[in-house]
Amino acid sequence: MKAVRQAGTKPEVLVRRAMSARNIRYRLNVRSLPGSPDIANVRQHFAIFVHGCFWHRHEGCRFATTPKTNVDFWSKKFADNIARDRAKIRALESRSFRVLVVWECQTRDDTLEVTLNRFFDADRLAPISISK
């Protein structure tokens, strides 16, 4: 697990690129906020978590597989990850932050643009186009 990157992953870079294309300003891994969101803007009160489908158990996703060996360990680990994610989101929402979770699989297709447009009020901002 040491080789698993925590920051600067490809899905995270794609989300940042899409936000920059819309001139949305943000900071990375804001430690002063609960859960250190991957992308956040304290002044505009938004936080974005870019979750890997495997580690954070994206329900119904083909990438959210469970290893066949040591099933008890992985089940507990995944359950703890899900509980921790929920607690982080609740803590941010209690501070009046709008929270968005972007899943790794959403960055592989066109749903990232739709998701970001909805989150950042598509009526106010121009649609974005992401080149991969």
CSV table of N, CA, C and O in Angstrom, one decimal:
chain,number,residue,atom,x,y,z
A,1,MET,N,0.8,-1.2,0.0
A,1,MET,CA,0.0,0.0,0.0
A,1,MET,C,0.9,1.3,0.0
A,1,MET,O,0.3,2.3,-0.2
A,2,LYS,N,2.1,1.1,0.2
A,2,LYS,CA,3.0,2.2,0.2
A,2,LYS,C,3.1,2.9,-1.1
A,2,LYS,O,3.3,4.1,-1.2
A,3,ALA,N,2.9,2.2,-2.2
A,3,ALA,CA,3.0,2.8,-3.5
A,3,ALA,C,1.7,3.5,-4.0
A,3,ALA,O,1.7,4.2,-5.0
A,4,VAL,N,0.6,3.5,-3.1
A,4,VAL,CA,-0.6,4.2,-3.5
A,4,VAL,C,-0.4,5.6,-3.2
A,4,VAL,O,-0.2,6.0,-2.1
A,5,ARG,N,-0.6,6.4,-4.2
A,5,ARG,CA,-0.5,7.9,-4.1
A,5,ARG,C,-1.6,8.5,-3.4
A,5,ARG,O,-2.8,8.1,-3.5
A,6,GLN,N,-1.4,9.5,-2.6
A,6,GLN,CA,-2.4,10.2,-1.8
A,6,GLN,C,-2.8,11.5,-2.5
A,6,GLN,O,-3.9,12.0,-2.3
A,7,ALA,N,-1.9,12.1,-3.2
A,7,ALA,CA,-2.1,13.4,-3.8
A,7,ALA,C,-1.5,13.5,-5.2
A,7,ALA,O,-0.6,12.7,-5.5
A,8,GLY,N,-2.1,14.3,-6.1
A,8,GLY,CA,-1.6,14.4,-7.4
A,8,GLY,C,-1.9,13.2,-8.3
A,8,GLY,O,-1.2,13.0,-9.3
A,9,THR,N,-3.0,12.5,-8.0
A,9,THR,CA,-3.4,11.4,-8.8
A,9,THR,C,-4.0,11.9,-10.1
A,9,THR,O,-4.4,13.0,-10.2
A,10,LYS,N,-4.1,11.0,-11.1
A,10,LYS,CA,-4.6,11.4,-12.4
A,10,LYS,C,-6.1,11.9,-12.3
A,10,LYS,O,-6.4,13.0,-12.9
A,11,PRO,N,-7.0,11.2,-11.5
A,11,PRO,CA,-8.3,11.8,-11.4
A,11,PRO,C,-8.3,13.2,-10.7
A,11,PRO,O,-9.1,14.1,-11.2
A,12,GLU,N,-7.5,13.4,-9.8
A,12,GLU,CA,-7.4,14.7,-9.1
A,12,GLU,C,-6.9,15.7,-10.0
A,12,GLU,O,-7.5,16.9,-10.1
A,13,VAL,N,-5.9,15.4,-10.8
A,13,VAL,CA,-5.4,16.4,-11.8
A,13,VAL,C,-6.5,16.7,-12.8
A,13,VAL,O,-6.6,17.9,-13.2
A,14,LEU,N,-7.3,15.8,-13.3
A,14,LEU,CA,-8.3,16.0,-14.2
A,14,LEU,C,-9.4,17.0,-13.7
A,14,LEU,O,-9.9,17.9,-14.4
A,15,VAL,N,-9.7,16.8,-12.4
A,15,VAL,CA,-10.7,17.7,-11.8
A,15,VAL,C,-10.1,19.1,-11.6
A,15,VAL,O,-10.8,20.1,-11.9
A,16,ARG,N,-8.9,19.2,-11.2
A,16,ARG,CA,-8.2,20.5,-11.1
A,16,ARG,C,-8.2,21.2,-12.5
A,16,ARG,O,-8.4,22.4,-12.6
A,17,ARG,N,-7.8,20.4,-13.5
A,17,ARG,CA,-7.8,21.0,-14.9
A,17,ARG,C,-9.1,21.6,-15.3
A,17,ARG,O,-9.3,22.7,-15.9
A,18,ALA,N,-10.2,20.8,-15.0
A,18,ALA,CA,-11.6,21.2,-15.3
A,18,ALA,C,-11.9,22.5,-14.6
A,18,ALA,O,-12.6,23.4,-15.1
A,19,MET,N,-11.6,22.6,-13.3
A,19,MET,CA,-11.9,23.7,-12.5
A,19,MET,C,-11.1,25.0,-13.0
A,19,MET,O,-11.6,26.1,-13.1
A,20,SER,N,-9.8,24.8,-13.4
A,20,SER,CA,-9.0,25.9,-13.9
A,20,SER,C,-9.6,26.4,-15.2
A,20,SER,O,-9.5,27.6,-15.5
A,21,ALA,N,-10.1,25.5,-16.0
A,21,ALA,CA,-10.7,25.9,-17.3
A,21,ALA,C,-11.9,26.8,-17.0
A,21,ALA,O,-12.2,27.6,-17.9
A,22,ARG,N,-12.5,26.7,-15.9
A,22,ARG,CA,-13.7,27.5,-15.5
A,22,ARG,C,-13.3,28.7,-14.7
A,22,ARG,O,-14.2,29.4,-14.2
A,23,ASN,N,-12.0,28.9,-14.5
A,23,ASN,CA,-11.5,30.0,-13.7
A,23,ASN,C,-12.0,29.9,-12.2
A,23,ASN,O,-12.3,31.0,-11.6
A,24,ILE,N,-12.1,28.7,-11.7
A,24,ILE,CA,-12.5,28.5,-10.3
A,24,ILE,C,-11.2,28.4,-9.5
A,24,ILE,O,-10.4,27.5,-9.7
A,25,ARG,N,-11.0,29.2,-8.5
A,25,ARG,CA,-9.9,29.2,-7.7
A,25,ARG,C,-10.0,28.2,-6.5
A,25,ARG,O,-11.1,28.1,-6.0
A,26,TYR,N,-8.9,27.6,-6.1
A,26,TYR,CA,-9.0,26.6,-5.1
A,26,TYR,C,-7.6,26.4,-4.5
A,26,TYR,O,-6.6,26.9,-5.0
A,27,ARG,N,-7.6,25.7,-3.4
A,27,ARG,CA,-6.4,25.3,-2.7
A,27,ARG,C,-6.4,23.8,-2.6
A,27,ARG,O,-7.5,23.2,-2.6
A,28,LEU,N,-5.2,23.2,-2.5
A,28,LEU,CA,-5.1,21.7,-2.4
A,28,LEU,C,-4.9,21.3,-1.0
A,28,LEU,O,-4.1,21.9,-0.3
A,29,ASN,N,-5.5,20.2,-0.6
A,29,ASN,CA,-5.3,19.6,0.7
A,29,ASN,C,-5.2,20.6,1.9
A,29,ASN,O,-4.3,20.7,2.6
A,30,VAL,N,-6.3,21.3,2.0
A,30,VAL,CA,-6.4,22.3,3.0
A,30,VAL,C,-6.5,21.7,4.4
A,30,VAL,O,-7.5,21.2,4.8
A,31,ARG,N,-5.4,21.8,5.1
A,31,ARG,CA,-5.2,21.1,6.4
A,31,ARG,C,-6.1,21.8,7.5
A,31,ARG,O,-6.4,21.1,8.5
A,32,SER,N,-6.5,23.0,7.4
A,32,SER,CA,-7.3,23.7,8.4
A,32,SER,C,-8.8,23.2,8.4
A,32,SER,O,-9.5,23.6,9.3
A,33,LEU,N,-9.2,22.5,7.3
A,33,LEU,CA,-10.5,22.0,7.3
A,33,LEU,C,-10.6,20.5,7.7
A,33,LEU,O,-9.6,19.8,7.5
A,34,PRO,N,-11.7,20.1,8.2
A,34,PRO,CA,-11.9,18.7,8.6
A,34,PRO,C,-11.7,17.8,7.4
A,34,PRO,O,-12.3,18.0,6.4
A,35,GLY,N,-10.9,16.8,7.6
A,35,GLY,CA,-10.7,15.8,6.5
A,35,GLY,C,-9.7,16.2,5.5
A,35,GLY,O,-9.5,15.5,4.5
A,36,SER,N,-9.1,17.4,5.5
A,36,SER,CA,-8.2,17.9,4.5
A,36,SER,C,-8.7,17.6,3.1
A,36,SER,O,-8.1,16.8,2.4
A,37,PRO,N,-9.8,18.3,2.6
A,37,PRO,CA,-10.3,18.0,1.3
A,37,PRO,C,-9.2,18.1,0.2
A,37,PRO,O,-8.3,18.9,0.4
A,38,ASP,N,-9.3,17.3,-0.8
A,38,ASP,CA,-8.4,17.4,-1.9
A,38,ASP,C,-8.3,18.7,-2.6
A,38,ASP,O,-7.3,19.2,-2.9
A,39,ILE,N,-9.5,19.3,-2.7
A,39,ILE,CA,-9.6,20.6,-3.4
A,39,ILE,C,-10.7,21.4,-2.5
A,39,ILE,O,-11.7,20.9,-2.2
A,40,ALA,N,-10.3,22.7,-2.2
A,40,ALA,CA,-11.3,23.5,-1.4
A,40,ALA,C,-11.0,25.0,-1.6
A,40,ALA,O,-9.9,25.4,-2.1
A,41,ASN,N,-12.1,25.7,-1.4
A,41,ASN,CA,-12.0,27.2,-1.3
A,41,ASN,C,-12.7,27.6,-0.1
A,41,ASN,O,-13.9,27.5,0.0
A,42,VAL,N,-12.0,28.1,0.9
A,42,VAL,CA,-12.6,28.5,2.2
A,42,VAL,C,-13.5,29.7,2.0
A,42,VAL,O,-14.6,29.7,2.6
A,43,ARG,N,-13.1,30.7,1.2
A,43,ARG,CA,-13.9,31.9,1.0
A,43,ARG,C,-15.3,31.5,0.3
A,43,ARG,O,-16.3,32.1,0.7
A,44,GLN,N,-15.2,30.7,-0.6
A,44,GLN,CA,-16.5,30.3,-1.4
A,44,GLN,C,-17.2,29.1,-0.7
A,44,GLN,O,-18.2,28.7,-1.2
A,45,HIS,N,-16.7,28.6,0.3
A,45,HIS,CA,-17.3,27.5,1.1
A,45,HIS,C,-17.6,26.3,0.3
A,45,HIS,O,-18.7,25.8,0.3
A,46,PHE,N,-16.6,25.8,-0.5
A,46,PHE,CA,-16.8,24.5,-1.1
A,46,PHE,C,-15.6,23.6,-0.9
A,46,PHE,O,-14.5,24.1,-0.7
A,47,ALA,N,-15.8,22.3,-0.9
A,47,ALA,CA,-14.8,21.3,-0.7
A,47,ALA,C,-15.1,20.1,-1.6
A,47,ALA,O,-16.3,19.7,-1.8
A,48,ILE,N,-14.0,19.6,-2.2
A,48,ILE,CA,-14.2,18.5,-3.2
A,48,ILE,C,-13.2,17.4,-2.8
A,48,ILE,O,-12.0,17.6,-2.6
A,49,PHE,N,-13.8,16.2,-2.6
A,49,PHE,CA,-13.0,15.0,-2.4
A,49,PHE,C,-12.9,14.2,-3.7
A,49,PHE,O,-14.0,14.0,-4.3
A,50,VAL,N,-11.8,13.8,-4.1
A,50,VAL,CA,-11.6,12.9,-5.3
A,50,VAL,C,-11.3,11.5,-4.8
A,50,VAL,O,-10.2,11.3,-4.3
A,51,HIS,N,-12.3,10.7,-4.8
A,51,HIS,CA,-12.2,9.3,-4.2
A,51,HIS,C,-11.9,8.3,-5.3
A,51,HIS,O,-12.5,8.3,-6.4
A,52,GLY,N,-11.0,7.4,-4.9
A,52,GLY,CA,-10.8,6.2,-5.7
A,52,GLY,C,-11.9,5.2,-5.5
A,52,GLY,O,-12.3,5.0,-4.3
A,53,CYS,N,-12.4,4.6,-6.5
A,53,CYS,CA,-13.6,3.7,-6.4
A,53,CYS,C,-13.2,2.5,-5.5
A,53,CYS,O,-14.1,2.0,-4.8
A,54,PHE,N,-12.0,2.0,-5.6
A,54,PHE,CA,-11.6,0.8,-4.9
A,54,PHE,C,-11.5,1.1,-3.4
A,54,PHE,O,-12.1,0.5,-2.6
A,55,TRP,N,-10.8,2.1,-3.0
A,55,TRP,CA,-10.5,2.4,-1.6
A,55,TRP,C,-11.7,3.0,-0.9
A,55,TRP,O,-11.9,2.7,0.3
A,56,HIS,N,-12.6,3.7,-1.6
A,56,HIS,CA,-13.7,4.3,-0.9
A,56,HIS,C,-15.0,3.7,-1.2
A,56,HIS,O,-16.1,4.2,-0.9
A,57,ARG,N,-15.0,2.5,-1.9
A,57,ARG,CA,-16.1,1.7,-2.2
A,57,ARG,C,-17.3,2.4,-2.9
A,57,ARG,O,-18.4,2.5,-2.4
A,58,HIS,N,-17.0,2.8,-4.1
A,58,HIS,CA,-18.0,3.4,-4.9
A,58,HIS,C,-19.1,2.3,-5.2
A,58,HIS,O,-18.8,1.4,-6.0
A,59,GLU,N,-20.3,2.5,-4.7
A,59,GLU,CA,-21.3,1.5,-4.8
A,59,GLU,C,-21.7,1.3,-6.2
A,59,GLU,O,-22.0,2.3,-7.0
A,60,GLY,N,-21.8,0.1,-6.7
A,60,GLY,CA,-22.2,-0.3,-8.0
A,60,GLY,C,-21.1,-0.1,-9.1
A,60,GLY,O,-21.4,-0.3,-10.3
A,61,CYS,N,-19.9,0.3,-8.7
A,61,CYS,CA,-18.9,0.5,-9.7
A,61,CYS,C,-18.1,-0.8,-9.9
A,61,CYS,O,-17.8,-1.5,-8.9
A,62,ARG,N,-17.7,-1.0,-11.1
A,62,ARG,CA,-16.9,-2.2,-11.4
A,62,ARG,C,-15.5,-2.1,-10.9
A,62,ARG,O,-14.8,-3.2,-10.8
A,63,PHE,N,-15.0,-1.0,-10.5
A,63,PHE,CA,-13.7,-0.8,-9.9
A,63,PHE,C,-13.6,-1.1,-8.4
A,63,PHE,O,-12.6,-1.1,-7.8
A,64,ALA,N,-14.8,-1.2,-7.8
A,64,ALA,CA,-14.9,-1.4,-6.3
A,64,ALA,C,-14.9,-2.9,-6.0
A,64,ALA,O,-15.9,-3.4,-5.4
A,65,THR,N,-13.9,-3.6,-6.4
A,65,THR,CA,-13.8,-5.0,-6.1
A,65,THR,C,-13.3,-5.3,-4.7
A,65,THR,O,-12.6,-4.4,-4.1
A,66,THR,N,-13.5,-6.4,-4.2
A,66,THR,CA,-13.0,-6.8,-2.9
A,66,THR,C,-12.0,-8.0,-3.1
A,66,THR,O,-12.3,-8.9,-3.8
A,67,PRO,N,-10.7,-7.8,-2.6
A,67,PRO,CA,-9.7,-8.9,-2.8
A,67,PRO,C,-10.2,-10.2,-2.2
A,67,PRO,O,-11.0,-10.2,-1.2
A,68,LYS,N,-9.8,-11.3,-2.8
A,68,LYS,CA,-10.3,-12.6,-2.4
A,68,LYS,C,-9.5,-13.1,-1.2
A,68,LYS,O,-10.0,-14.0,-0.5
A,69,THR,N,-8.3,-12.6,-1.0
A,69,THR,CA,-7.5,-13.1,0.2
A,69,THR,C,-7.7,-12.1,1.3
A,69,THR,O,-7.9,-10.9,1.1
A,70,ASN,N,-7.6,-12.6,2.5
A,70,ASN,CA,-7.7,-11.8,3.8
A,70,ASN,C,-9.0,-10.9,3.8
A,70,ASN,O,-8.9,-9.7,4.0
A,71,VAL,N,-10.1,-11.5,3.5
A,71,VAL,CA,-11.4,-10.8,3.3
A,71,VAL,C,-11.7,-10.0,4.6
A,71,VAL,O,-12.3,-8.9,4.5
A,72,ASP,N,-11.5,-10.6,5.8
A,72,ASP,CA,-11.9,-9.9,7.0
A,72,ASP,C,-11.1,-8.6,7.2
A,72,ASP,O,-11.7,-7.6,7.5
A,73,PHE,N,-9.8,-8.6,6.9
A,73,PHE,CA,-9.0,-7.4,6.9
A,73,PHE,C,-9.6,-6.3,6.0
A,73,PHE,O,-9.8,-5.2,6.4
A,74,TRP,N,-9.8,-6.7,4.7
A,74,TRP,CA,-10.3,-5.7,3.7
A,74,TRP,C,-11.7,-5.2,4.1
A,74,TRP,O,-11.9,-4.0,3.9
A,75,SER,N,-12.5,-6.1,4.6
A,75,SER,CA,-13.9,-5.7,4.9
A,75,SER,C,-13.9,-4.6,6.0
A,75,SER,O,-14.6,-3.6,5.9
A,76,LYS,N,-13.0,-4.8,7.0
A,76,LYS,CA,-12.9,-3.9,8.1
A,76,LYS,C,-12.3,-2.6,7.6
A,76,LYS,O,-12.8,-1.5,7.9
A,77,LYS,N,-11.3,-2.7,6.8
A,77,LYS,CA,-10.6,-1.5,6.3
A,77,LYS,C,-11.6,-0.6,5.4
A,77,LYS,O,-11.6,0.6,5.6
A,78,PHE,N,-12.3,-1.3,4.6
A,78,PHE,CA,-13.2,-0.6,3.7
A,78,PHE,C,-14.4,0.1,4.5
A,78,PHE,O,-14.8,1.2,4.3
A,79,ALA,N,-14.9,-0.7,5.5
A,79,ALA,CA,-15.9,-0.1,6.4
A,79,ALA,C,-15.4,1.1,7.2
A,79,ALA,O,-16.1,2.1,7.3
A,80,ASP,N,-14.2,1.0,7.7
A,80,ASP,CA,-13.6,2.2,8.4
A,80,ASP,C,-13.4,3.4,7.4
A,80,ASP,O,-13.6,4.5,7.8
A,81,ASN,N,-13.0,3.1,6.2
A,81,ASN,CA,-12.8,4.2,5.2
A,81,ASN,C,-14.2,4.9,4.9
A,81,ASN,O,-14.2,6.1,4.9
A,82,ILE,N,-15.2,4.1,4.8
A,82,ILE,CA,-16.5,4.7,4.5
A,82,ILE,C,-17.0,5.5,5.7
A,82,ILE,O,-17.5,6.6,5.5
A,83,ALA,N,-16.8,5.0,6.9
A,83,ALA,CA,-17.2,5.7,8.1
A,83,ALA,C,-16.5,7.0,8.2
A,83,ALA,O,-17.0,8.1,8.6
A,84,ARG,N,-15.2,7.0,8.0
A,84,ARG,CA,-14.3,8.2,8.0
A,84,ARG,C,-14.8,9.2,7.0
A,84,ARG,O,-14.8,10.4,7.3
A,85,ASP,N,-15.1,8.8,5.8
A,85,ASP,CA,-15.5,9.7,4.7
A,85,ASP,C,-16.8,10.4,5.1
A,85,ASP,O,-16.9,11.6,5.0
A,86,ARG,N,-17.7,9.6,5.7
A,86,ARG,CA,-19.0,10.2,6.1
A,86,ARG,C,-18.8,11.3,7.2
A,86,ARG,O,-19.4,12.3,7.2
A,87,ALA,N,-17.9,11.0,8.2
A,87,ALA,CA,-17.7,11.9,9.3
A,87,ALA,C,-17.0,13.2,8.7
A,87,ALA,O,-17.4,14.3,9.2
A,88,LYS,N,-16.1,13.1,7.8
A,88,LYS,CA,-15.5,14.3,7.2
A,88,LYS,C,-16.5,15.1,6.5
A,88,LYS,O,-16.5,16.4,6.6
A,89,ILE,N,-17.4,14.5,5.7
A,89,ILE,CA,-18.4,15.3,5.0
A,89,ILE,C,-19.4,16.0,6.0
A,89,ILE,O,-19.7,17.1,5.8
A,90,ARG,N,-19.8,15.2,7.0
A,90,ARG,CA,-20.7,15.9,8.0
A,90,ARG,C,-20.0,17.0,8.7
A,90,ARG,O,-20.6,18.1,8.9
A,91,ALA,N,-18.7,16.9,9.0
A,91,ALA,CA,-18.0,18.0,9.7
A,91,ALA,C,-17.9,19.2,8.8
A,91,ALA,O,-18.1,20.3,9.3
A,92,LEU,N,-17.7,19.0,7.5
A,92,LEU,CA,-17.6,20.1,6.6
A,92,LEU,C,-19.0,20.8,6.4
A,92,LEU,O,-19.1,22.0,6.4
A,93,GLU,N,-20.0,20.0,6.3
A,93,GLU,CA,-21.4,20.5,6.1
A,93,GLU,C,-21.8,21.3,7.4
A,93,GLU,O,-22.6,22.2,7.3
A,94,SER,N,-21.4,20.8,8.5
A,94,SER,CA,-21.7,21.6,9.8
A,94,SER,C,-21.1,23.0,9.8
A,94,SER,O,-21.5,23.9,10.5
A,95,ARG,N,-20.0,23.2,9.0
A,95,ARG,CA,-19.4,24.5,8.8
A,95,ARG,C,-19.9,25.2,7.6
A,95,ARG,O,-19.3,26.2,7.1
A,96,SER,N,-21.1,24.8,7.1
A,96,SER,CA,-21.7,25.4,5.9
A,96,SER,C,-20.9,25.3,4.6
A,96,SER,O,-21.0,26.2,3.8
A,97,PHE,N,-20.2,24.2,4.5
A,97,PHE,CA,-19.5,24.0,3.2
A,97,PHE,C,-20.3,23.1,2.3
A,97,PHE,O,-21.0,22.2,2.8
A,98,ARG,N,-20.3,23.4,1.0
A,98,ARG,CA,-20.9,22.5,0.0
A,98,ARG,C,-19.8,21.5,-0.3
A,98,ARG,O,-18.7,21.8,-0.6
A,99,VAL,N,-20.2,20.2,-0.2
A,99,VAL,CA,-19.2,19.1,-0.4
A,99,VAL,C,-19.6,18.3,-1.6
A,99,VAL,O,-20.8,18.0,-1.8
A,100,LEU,N,-18.6,18.1,-2.5
A,100,LEU,CA,-18.8,17.2,-3.6
A,100,LEU,C,-17.8,16.1,-3.6
A,100,LEU,O,-16.6,16.3,-3.3
A,101,VAL,N,-18.3,14.9,-3.9
A,101,VAL,CA,-17.4,13.7,-4.0
A,101,VAL,C,-17.3,13.3,-5.5
A,101,VAL,O,-18.4,13.1,-6.1
A,102,VAL,N,-16.1,13.4,-6.0
A,102,VAL,CA,-15.9,13.0,-7.4
A,102,VAL,C,-15.3,11.6,-7.4
A,102,VAL,O,-14.2,11.5,-6.7
A,103,TRP,N,-15.9,10.7,-8.1
A,103,TRP,CA,-15.3,9.3,-8.1
A,103,TRP,C,-14.4,9.2,-9.2
A,103,TRP,O,-14.5,9.8,-10.3
A,104,GLU,N,-13.4,8.3,-9.0
A,104,GLU,CA,-12.4,8.0,-10.1
A,104,GLU,C,-13.0,7.7,-11.4
A,104,GLU,O,-12.6,8.1,-12.5
A,105,CYS,N,-14.1,6.9,-11.4
A,105,CYS,CA,-14.7,6.4,-12.6
A,105,CYS,C,-15.4,7.6,-13.4
A,105,CYS,O,-15.5,7.5,-14.6
A,106,GLN,N,-15.8,8.6,-12.6
A,106,GLN,CA,-16.4,9.8,-13.3
A,106,GLN,C,-15.4,10.6,-14.1
A,106,GLN,O,-15.8,11.3,-15.0
A,107,THR,N,-14.1,10.5,-13.8
A,107,THR,CA,-13.1,11.2,-14.5
A,107,THR,C,-12.7,10.4,-15.8
A,107,THR,O,-12.0,11.0,-16.7
A,108,ARG,N,-13.2,9.2,-16.0
A,108,ARG,CA,-12.9,8.4,-17.1
A,108,ARG,C,-13.9,8.6,-18.3
A,108,ARG,O,-13.7,8.1,-19.3
A,109,ASP,N,-15.0,9.3,-18.0
A,109,ASP,CA,-16.0,9.5,-19.0
A,109,ASP,C,-16.5,10.9,-18.9
A,109,ASP,O,-15.9,11.8,-18.2
A,110,ASP,N,-17.6,11.2,-19.5
A,110,ASP,CA,-18.1,12.6,-19.6
A,110,ASP,C,-18.9,13.1,-18.4
A,110,ASP,O,-19.3,14.2,-18.4
A,111,THR,N,-19.1,12.2,-17.4
A,111,THR,CA,-19.9,12.7,-16.3
A,111,THR,C,-19.2,13.7,-15.4
A,111,THR,O,-19.9,14.4,-14.6
A,112,LEU,N,-17.9,13.8,-15.5
A,112,LEU,CA,-17.2,14.8,-14.7
A,112,LEU,C,-17.7,16.2,-15.0
A,112,LEU,O,-17.9,17.0,-14.1
A,113,GLU,N,-17.8,16.5,-16.3
A,113,GLU,CA,-18.2,17.8,-16.7
A,113,GLU,C,-19.6,18.1,-16.2
A,113,GLU,O,-19.9,19.2,-15.7
A,114,VAL,N,-20.5,17.2,-16.3
A,114,VAL,CA,-21.9,17.3,-15.8
A,114,VAL,C,-21.9,17.6,-14.3
A,114,VAL,O,-22.6,18.4,-13.8
A,115,THR,N,-21.2,16.8,-13.6
A,115,THR,CA,-21.1,16.9,-12.2
A,115,THR,C,-20.6,18.2,-11.7
A,115,THR,O,-21.2,18.9,-10.9
A,116,LEU,N,-19.5,18.7,-12.3
A,116,LEU,CA,-19.0,20.0,-12.0
A,116,LEU,C,-19.9,21.1,-12.4
A,116,LEU,O,-20.0,22.1,-11.6
A,117,ASN,N,-20.6,21.0,-13.5
A,117,ASN,CA,-21.5,22.0,-13.9
A,117,ASN,C,-22.7,22.2,-12.9
A,117,ASN,O,-23.1,23.3,-12.6
A,118,ARG,N,-23.2,21.0,-12.5
A,118,ARG,CA,-24.2,21.1,-11.5
A,118,ARG,C,-23.8,21.7,-10.2
A,118,ARG,O,-24.5,22.5,-9.6
A,119,PHE,N,-22.6,21.3,-9.8
A,119,PHE,CA,-22.1,21.7,-8.5
A,119,PHE,C,-21.8,23.2,-8.5
A,119,PHE,O,-22.1,23.9,-7.5
A,120,PHE,N,-21.2,23.7,-9.6
A,120,PHE,CA,-20.9,25.1,-9.6
A,120,PHE,C,-21.9,26.0,-10.3
A,120,PHE,O,-21.6,27.0,-10.9
A,121,ASP,N,-23.2,25.5,-10.4
A,121,ASP,CA,-24.3,26.3,-10.9
A,121,ASP,C,-24.1,26.6,-12.4
A,121,ASP,O,-23.6,27.7,-12.8
A,122,ALA,N,-24.5,25.7,-13.2
A,122,ALA,CA,-24.3,25.8,-14.7
A,122,ALA,C,-25.0,27.1,-15.3
A,122,ALA,O,-24.5,27.5,-16.3
A,123,ASP,N,-26.0,27.6,-14.6
A,123,ASP,CA,-26.6,28.9,-15.2
A,123,ASP,C,-25.6,30.1,-15.1
A,123,ASP,O,-25.7,30.9,-15.9
A,124,ARG,N,-24.8,30.0,-14.1
A,124,ARG,CA,-23.9,31.2,-13.8
A,124,ARG,C,-22.6,31.1,-14.6
A,124,ARG,O,-22.0,32.1,-15.0
A,125,LEU,N,-22.1,29.9,-14.8
A,125,LEU,CA,-20.8,29.7,-15.4
A,125,LEU,C,-20.9,28.9,-16.7
A,125,LEU,O,-21.8,28.1,-16.9
A,126,ALA,N,-20.0,29.2,-17.6
A,126,ALA,CA,-20.0,28.6,-19.0
A,126,ALA,C,-19.7,27.1,-18.8
A,126,ALA,O,-18.9,26.7,-18.0
A,127,PRO,N,-20.2,26.3,-19.7
A,127,PRO,CA,-19.8,24.9,-19.7
A,127,PRO,C,-18.4,24.7,-20.0
A,127,PRO,O,-17.7,25.6,-20.6
A,128,ILE,N,-17.8,23.6,-19.5
A,128,ILE,CA,-16.4,23.4,-19.7
A,128,ILE,C,-16.2,22.2,-20.7
A,128,ILE,O,-17.1,21.4,-20.9
A,129,SER,N,-15.0,22.2,-21.2
A,129,SER,CA,-14.6,21.1,-22.1
A,129,SER,C,-13.2,20.6,-21.6
A,129,SER,O,-12.3,21.4,-21.4
A,130,ILE,N,-13.1,19.3,-21.4
A,130,ILE,CA,-11.8,18.8,-20.9
A,130,ILE,C,-11.2,18.0,-22.0
A,130,ILE,O,-11.8,17.1,-22.6
A,131,SER,N,-9.9,18.3,-22.2
A,131,SER,CA,-9.1,17.5,-23.2
A,131,SER,C,-8.3,16.5,-22.4
A,131,SER,O,-7.6,16.9,-21.5
A,132,LYS,N,-8.4,15.2,-22.8
A,132,LYS,CA,-7.7,14.2,-22.0
A,132,LYS,C,-6.3,13.9,-22.6
A,132,LYS,O,-6.0,14.0,-23.7
